[in-house]
Amino acid sequence: MSFSSEVKEELSHVDGHENHCMIAELAAIIGLCGKIKCEDGRYSLILHTENVSVARRFYSLIKDVFHFQPQVSTTQHEFLKKNRFYMISIEESGQTLKILKTAQLINNLGQMDEEFSVKDNPVLQRTCCRRAFLRGAFLSVGSITDPEKNYHFEIACISSEKAAQIKELFEFFGLEAKIVLRKKYYVVYLKEGAMISDTLNIMEAHIALMKFENVRILKDVRNSVNRRVNCEAANINKTVSAARKQIEDIEYIKNTVGLERLSENLRDIAYARLEEPDATLKELGEKLSSPVGKSGVNHRLRKLSQIAQDIREKGHL
């Protein structure tokens, strides 16, 4: 089971909410993936999905809020036998109208009325109902990437108005979602791990949230360790390169004018570096007959480098 399916499975079992919250969740599910039919003034409502979690949730909400018994049927793809599709339907016009009017998806004139903003939506006046609506939206047309691979959360809407409504809902919770047009869908998405964690918490997917956060923590630790290792490796490479250059300069001086021509301080550090090519500046300073600190060692090695450069340019010391 994918991480996205795990989240939906958990959300399909969230309970303990008031009727107004369940109505808000229904409004999202119907508005985003339900199909409303009106033939000869008679209404019917159909939900068609291959996700059993969505089918279960829709069925339970209808039954718990309205005490209707929706019809359930399943079909299988003719070629992909493992793909089972679920159809939950309410064929009785009076029941359908009651659901649509209660969810504020249709007005008293029988006109569809679901593109208003969050602040104007009668079913979204409570914070708990906004949580429920977001939960229903994700169950219907949402997906979340496995955090081991990437951080990505999205809700794919069939219209720009619906996408704007979802984006406004995120903004209410202090989350900055973005919208992108992908083929025929307006996709509302989040890419930051912290915002996705907040969203899982808002939807009350607490088990998924713990899993997501554990992965985030491990990834942060791994990234921190990798940065530290890379930094230390870079420092080691830098130190090795510097030591190699110092030895080249000292060998050049030795083979051209001889180390005996150097002052005692420079001669001592030159021999120390040749004997200890891998030693740090601190270790070199401690090996001298008259120990000096890192800055003193660095100064002398720079002086040797300058002498080698002068010999290369002038041919003598």
XYZ file of C-alpha atoms in Angstrom:
317
model
C 0.000 0.000 0.000
C 1.353 3.430 -0.943
C 1.809 6.127 1.687
C -1.023 8.088 0.059
C -3.332 5.061 0.382
C -2.278 4.610 4.008
C -3.264 8.201 4.775
C -6.645 7.783 3.070
C -7.246 4.513 4.881
C -6.613 6.235 8.206
C -8.813 9.210 7.312
C -11.673 6.924 6.306
C -11.879 5.760 9.932
C -11.780 9.177 11.625
C -14.857 9.480 13.817
C -16.288 11.266 16.834
C -17.413 14.385 14.947
C -20.583 16.424 15.023
C -23.075 16.411 12.159
C -21.907 19.800 10.881
C -18.360 18.441 10.411
C -19.583 15.352 8.581
C -21.702 17.576 6.314
C -18.639 19.695 5.504
C -16.667 16.564 4.638
C -19.515 15.338 2.447
C -19.638 18.705 0.687
C -15.982 18.300 -0.272
C -16.353 14.711 -1.472
C -19.468 15.418 -3.538
C -18.164 18.706 -4.902
C -14.811 17.276 -5.973
C -15.549 13.756 -7.174
C -19.311 13.241 -7.040
C -21.563 13.250 -10.090
C -24.958 14.932 -9.809
C -27.601 14.017 -12.385
C -30.841 15.841 -13.089
C -33.236 14.238 -15.549
C -36.812 15.464 -15.898
C -36.478 17.359 -12.645
C -35.341 14.290 -10.742
C -31.948 14.310 -9.035
C -29.543 11.477 -8.336
C -26.060 11.383 -6.867
C -23.239 9.007 -7.804
C -19.719 8.562 -6.480
C -17.426 6.490 -8.674
C -13.996 5.579 -7.262
C -11.392 2.815 -7.267
C -10.301 3.721 -3.739
C -12.153 1.621 -1.183
C -11.328 4.148 1.562
C -13.188 6.910 -0.285
C -16.147 4.620 -0.998
C -16.312 3.511 2.643
C -16.128 7.074 3.941
C -18.803 8.405 1.597
C -21.150 5.534 2.427
C -20.629 5.972 6.185
C -21.166 9.735 6.101
C -24.420 9.453 4.134
C -25.695 6.748 6.453
C -24.657 8.518 9.686
C -25.915 11.995 8.768
C -29.046 11.266 6.734
C -29.835 7.680 7.717
C -30.155 6.725 4.059
C -28.913 3.407 2.717
C -26.918 4.239 -0.446
C -26.708 1.621 -3.175
C -23.291 -0.002 -3.573
C -21.969 -1.811 -6.621
C -18.539 -2.863 -7.843
C -17.062 -3.436 -11.284
C -13.717 -4.661 -12.522
C -11.707 -3.385 -15.448
C -12.074 -5.765 -18.365
C -8.308 -5.984 -18.912
C -6.837 -5.015 -15.525
C -8.606 -7.603 -13.383
C -6.998 -6.359 -10.169
C -8.585 -2.886 -10.523
C -11.952 -2.823 -8.778
C -14.200 0.225 -9.041
C -16.823 1.173 -6.480
C -20.033 3.036 -7.223
C -22.040 4.540 -4.361
C -25.337 6.019 -5.515
C -28.475 7.694 -4.190
C -31.176 7.325 -6.826
C -34.159 8.715 -4.901
C -34.598 12.370 -5.902
C -35.888 13.559 -2.537
C -32.950 12.040 -0.687
C -30.495 13.486 -3.195
C -31.975 16.970 -2.890
C -31.825 16.794 0.891
C -28.129 15.891 0.755
C -27.299 18.604 -1.789
C -29.205 21.331 0.039
C -27.780 20.366 3.423
C -24.257 20.433 1.973
C -25.033 23.826 0.376
C -24.242 22.447 -3.085
C -27.592 23.484 -4.528
C -29.875 26.429 -3.790
C -33.635 26.532 -3.355
C -34.072 27.059 -7.098
C -32.287 23.790 -7.830
C -29.187 25.549 -9.157
C -25.664 24.331 -8.419
C -24.022 26.737 -5.988
C -20.611 25.511 -4.842
C -18.063 28.021 -6.121
C -18.314 30.573 -3.299
C -15.328 31.454 -1.139
C -14.549 29.725 2.129
C -15.568 32.718 4.221
C -18.989 32.815 2.507
C -19.587 29.074 2.656
C -22.264 28.331 5.304
C -20.881 24.846 5.974
C -17.352 26.158 6.619
C -17.921 28.680 9.378
C -16.323 26.547 12.102
C -12.645 25.607 12.229
C -13.558 21.958 12.827
C -15.685 21.980 9.656
C -12.830 23.432 7.631
C -10.639 20.590 8.870
C -13.315 18.121 7.796
C -13.690 19.757 4.373
C -9.944 19.511 3.776
C -10.055 15.871 4.848
C -12.851 15.174 2.369
C -10.996 17.002 -0.398
C -7.866 14.930 0.124
C -9.827 11.683 0.314
C -11.555 12.538 -2.961
C -8.845 13.884 -5.237
C -5.702 14.234 -3.147
C -2.374 12.456 -3.021
C 0.800 12.599 -0.970
C 4.240 11.332 -1.954
C 6.125 8.884 0.239
C 8.326 11.167 2.395
C 11.252 8.773 1.891
C 11.281 9.887 -1.744
C 10.094 13.477 -1.740
C 7.865 16.025 -0.024
C 4.744 16.641 -2.100
C 1.053 16.994 -1.205
C -1.634 17.874 -3.720
C -5.354 18.150 -4.352
C -6.358 18.067 -8.038
C -9.461 20.142 -8.826
C -11.514 20.189 -12.014
C -11.975 23.975 -11.973
C -9.964 27.040 -11.025
C -12.788 28.105 -8.674
C -12.566 24.879 -6.680
C -8.765 25.177 -6.573
C -9.045 28.752 -5.290
C -11.442 27.544 -2.593
C -8.962 24.873 -1.434
C -6.090 27.378 -1.536
C -8.141 29.783 0.585
C -8.774 26.963 3.035
C -5.022 26.364 3.373
C -4.492 30.085 3.938
C -6.971 30.000 6.825
C -4.634 27.521 8.547
C -1.576 29.661 7.776
C -0.310 27.448 4.946
C 0.865 28.888 1.634
C -0.311 26.499 -1.067
C 0.291 27.054 -4.770
C -1.799 26.246 -7.834
C -0.514 24.841 -11.116
C -2.467 23.822 -14.222
C -1.616 20.209 -15.085
C -3.412 18.964 -18.178
C -7.096 19.576 -17.379
C -6.693 19.841 -13.604
C -5.955 22.787 -11.333
C -3.597 21.268 -8.783
C -3.276 22.841 -5.337
C 0.012 21.669 -3.851
C 2.481 21.934 -0.980
C 6.200 21.099 -1.225
C 7.559 21.980 2.210
C 7.772 19.184 4.756
C 6.655 21.364 7.668
C 3.483 22.477 5.853
C 2.644 18.905 4.862
C 3.048 17.847 8.505
C 0.668 20.619 9.531
C -1.834 19.472 6.910
C -1.758 15.867 8.133
C -2.416 17.184 11.622
C -5.269 19.399 10.395
C -6.914 16.420 8.667
C -6.376 14.338 11.838
C -4.181 11.724 10.158
C -2.159 11.348 13.351
C -0.590 7.951 12.625
C 0.542 9.120 9.184
C 1.816 12.323 10.786
C 4.038 10.352 13.188
C 5.430 8.290 10.315
C 5.992 11.398 8.202
C 7.753 13.215 11.053
C 9.968 10.211 11.828
C 11.104 10.147 8.206
C 11.681 13.919 8.270
C 13.810 13.648 11.400
C 15.893 10.796 9.960
C 16.368 12.678 6.685
C 17.391 15.834 8.553
C 19.913 13.842 10.613
C 21.280 12.149 7.493
C 21.551 15.467 5.684
C 23.273 17.037 8.686
C 25.755 14.158 8.904
C 26.367 14.274 5.152
C 27.003 18.025 5.286
C 29.429 17.550 8.152
C 31.213 14.679 6.402
C 31.420 16.671 3.173
C 32.736 19.681 5.056
C 35.348 17.593 6.859
C 36.302 15.867 3.607
C 36.709 19.251 1.933
C 38.882 20.452 4.814
C 41.004 17.292 4.620
C 41.436 17.725 0.863
C 42.373 21.339 1.401
C 44.906 20.383 4.101
C 46.397 17.590 1.972
C 46.694 19.901 -1.044
C 48.366 22.578 1.068
C 50.818 20.046 2.573
C 51.648 18.689 -0.892
C 52.394 22.212 -2.152
C 54.547 22.927 0.912
C 56.591 19.766 0.330
C 57.026 20.639 -3.365
C 58.337 24.090 -2.423
C 60.694 22.701 0.219
C 62.005 20.014 -2.176
C 62.554 22.699 -4.813
C 64.562 24.836 -2.401
C 66.530 21.762 -1.302
C 67.381 20.766 -4.879
C 68.321 24.267 -6.060
C 70.070 26.249 -3.328
C 69.950 23.758 -0.448
C 68.130 23.996 2.866
C 71.364 24.996 4.602
C 70.986 28.466 3.077
C 67.806 28.998 5.117
C 67.598 30.533 8.567
C 67.461 28.089 11.472
C 63.714 28.637 12.051
C 62.834 28.036 8.407
C 65.222 25.080 8.132
C 63.657 23.408 11.185
C 60.128 23.733 9.869
C 61.243 22.551 6.409
C 62.780 19.355 7.814
C 59.751 18.835 10.068
C 57.380 19.030 7.098
C 59.485 16.618 5.032
C 59.545 14.131 7.921
C 55.822 14.506 8.692
C 53.984 15.107 5.396
C 50.565 14.360 6.940
C 50.982 16.341 10.161
C 48.706 19.275 10.960
C 50.115 22.742 11.606
C 49.634 22.205 15.326
C 51.496 18.871 15.230
C 54.350 20.401 13.232
C 54.686 23.228 15.741
C 54.921 20.756 18.626
C 57.729 18.786 16.931
C 60.084 21.770 16.670
C 62.997 22.113 19.108
C 61.400 25.391 20.151
C 57.660 24.684 19.797
C 55.461 27.348 18.174
C 51.715 27.711 17.595
C 49.716 27.188 14.405
C 50.040 30.804 13.313
C 53.832 30.669 13.741
C 54.089 27.464 11.703
C 51.805 28.891 9.011
C 53.912 32.052 8.800
C 57.134 30.046 8.300
C 55.612 27.780 5.673
C 54.336 30.827 3.793
C 57.832 32.259 3.947
C 59.250 29.044 2.470
C 56.664 29.203 -0.320
C 57.680 32.779 -1.095
C 61.371 31.807 -1.162
C 60.628 28.950 -3.586
C 58.694 31.347 -5.806
C 61.558 33.875 -5.765
C 64.030 31.160 -6.778
C 61.766 30.074 -9.638
C 61.570 33.635 -10.913
C 65.162 34.809 -10.260
C 67.100 31.542 -10.333
C 68.734 32.208 -6.951
C 67.934 32.986 -3.308
